Coordinates of C-alpha atoms in Angstrom, one line a residue:
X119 CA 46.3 -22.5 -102.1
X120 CA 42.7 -23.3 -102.0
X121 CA 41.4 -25.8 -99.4
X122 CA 39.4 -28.7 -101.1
X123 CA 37.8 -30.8 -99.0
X124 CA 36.2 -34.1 -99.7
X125 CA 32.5 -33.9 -98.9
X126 CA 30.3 -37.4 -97.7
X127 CA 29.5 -39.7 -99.2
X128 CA 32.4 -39.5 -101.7
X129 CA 32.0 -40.5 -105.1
X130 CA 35.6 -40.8 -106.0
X131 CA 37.1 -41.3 -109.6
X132 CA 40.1 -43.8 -109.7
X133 CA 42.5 -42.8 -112.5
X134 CA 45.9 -44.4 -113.1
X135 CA 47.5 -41.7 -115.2
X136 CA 50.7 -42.4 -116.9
X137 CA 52.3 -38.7 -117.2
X138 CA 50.5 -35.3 -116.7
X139 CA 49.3 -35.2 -120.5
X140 CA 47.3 -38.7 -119.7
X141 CA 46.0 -37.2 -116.2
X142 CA 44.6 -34.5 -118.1
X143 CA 42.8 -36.5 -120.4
X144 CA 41.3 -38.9 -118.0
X145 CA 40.3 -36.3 -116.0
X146 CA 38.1 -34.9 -118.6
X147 CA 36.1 -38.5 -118.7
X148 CA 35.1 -38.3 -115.2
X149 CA 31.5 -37.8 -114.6
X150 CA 30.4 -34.5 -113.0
X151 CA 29.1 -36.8 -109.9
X152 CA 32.3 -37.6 -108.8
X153 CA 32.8 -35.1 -105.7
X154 CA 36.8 -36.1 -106.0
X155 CA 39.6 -37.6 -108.1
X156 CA 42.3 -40.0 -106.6
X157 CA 45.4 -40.5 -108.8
X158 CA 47.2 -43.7 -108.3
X159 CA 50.7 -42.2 -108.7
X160 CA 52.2 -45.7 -108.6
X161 CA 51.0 -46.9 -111.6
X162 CA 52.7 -44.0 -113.0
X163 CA 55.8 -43.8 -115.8
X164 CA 57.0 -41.0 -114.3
X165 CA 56.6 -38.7 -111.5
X166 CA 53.7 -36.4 -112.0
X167 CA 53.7 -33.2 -109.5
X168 CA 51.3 -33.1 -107.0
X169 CA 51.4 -29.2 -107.8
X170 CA 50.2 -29.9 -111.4
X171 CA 47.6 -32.6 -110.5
X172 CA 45.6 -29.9 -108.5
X173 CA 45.1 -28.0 -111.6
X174 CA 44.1 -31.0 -113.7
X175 CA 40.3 -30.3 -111.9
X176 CA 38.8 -28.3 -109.7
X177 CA 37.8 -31.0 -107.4
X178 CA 39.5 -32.3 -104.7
X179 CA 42.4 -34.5 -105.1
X180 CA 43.6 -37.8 -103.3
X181 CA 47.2 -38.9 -104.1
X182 CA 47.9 -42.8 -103.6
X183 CA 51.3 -44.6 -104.0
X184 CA 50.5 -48.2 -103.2
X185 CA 53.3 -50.6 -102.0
X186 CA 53.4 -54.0 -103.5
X187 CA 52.1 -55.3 -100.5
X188 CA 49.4 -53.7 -100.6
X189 CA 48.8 -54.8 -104.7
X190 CA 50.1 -52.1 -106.0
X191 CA 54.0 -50.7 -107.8
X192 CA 55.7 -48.0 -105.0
X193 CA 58.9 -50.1 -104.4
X194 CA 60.5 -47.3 -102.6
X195 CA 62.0 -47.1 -99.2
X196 CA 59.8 -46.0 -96.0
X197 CA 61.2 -42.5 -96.2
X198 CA 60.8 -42.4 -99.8
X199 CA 56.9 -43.1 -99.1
X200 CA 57.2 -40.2 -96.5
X201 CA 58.8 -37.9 -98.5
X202 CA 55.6 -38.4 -101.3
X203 CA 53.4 -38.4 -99.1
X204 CA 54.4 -35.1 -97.3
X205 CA 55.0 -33.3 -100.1
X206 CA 51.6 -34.0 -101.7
X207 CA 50.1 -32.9 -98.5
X208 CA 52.0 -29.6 -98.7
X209 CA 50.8 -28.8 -102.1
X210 CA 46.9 -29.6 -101.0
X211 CA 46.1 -33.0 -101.3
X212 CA 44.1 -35.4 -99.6
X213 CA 46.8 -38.4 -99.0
X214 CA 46.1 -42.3 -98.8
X215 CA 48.7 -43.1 -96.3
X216 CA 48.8 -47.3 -96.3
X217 CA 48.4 -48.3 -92.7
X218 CA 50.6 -50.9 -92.7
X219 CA 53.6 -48.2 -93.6
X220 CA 53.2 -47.3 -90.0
X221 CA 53.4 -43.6 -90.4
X222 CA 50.6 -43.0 -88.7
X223 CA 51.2 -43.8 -85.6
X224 CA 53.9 -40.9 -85.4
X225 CA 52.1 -37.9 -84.2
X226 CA 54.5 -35.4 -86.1
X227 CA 53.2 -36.9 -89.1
X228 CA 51.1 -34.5 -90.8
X229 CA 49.7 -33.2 -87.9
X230 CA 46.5 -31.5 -89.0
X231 CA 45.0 -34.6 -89.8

């Protein structure tokens, strides 16, 4: 797995996919000054891998799952939330975590961040 890394200033492309087939489309709309592309996975119809999303674009990619709280659809649990979260950060991707969730005060919690 290749490490991406999102350079600064970001210019970050926001893209609400649907399924893997829309991801792939939208992604071919963003402008070549975008240094990154985050994926709001909670606005998705079904569960796209974090695996496939990599490939989508070279560039690197930020997964987000936001609550309702927080505005957006994620209605898991906590651990559901975790679970996403840690497994899209295996696979390579820059992760929004929501402060709020509280994960982040756990030091085990992806600990090369």
């Amino acid at each position: 797995m290749s490490e991406r890394i999102v350079t600064l200033p970001a210019h970050v492309a926001s893209l609400a996919p649907r399924d893997l087939a829309d991801a792939r489309r939208l992604a071919r709309l963003v402008p070549a000054g975008a240094g990154a592309i985050e994926y709001r996975l909670d606005l998705a119809a079904e569960r796209i891998s974090p695996e496939a999303l990599r490939e989508v674009d070279p560039r690197p990619v930020i997964l987000t799952w936001r609550s309702a709280r927080e505005g957006g659809r994620f209605d898991g649990s906590r651990e559901d939330y975790r679970t996403l979260l840690e497994e899209a950060h295996r696979a390579g991707a820059t992760v929004d975590v929501e402060y709020a969730s509280g994960l982040l005060a756990d030091r085990g919690f992806l600990s090369d961040r």
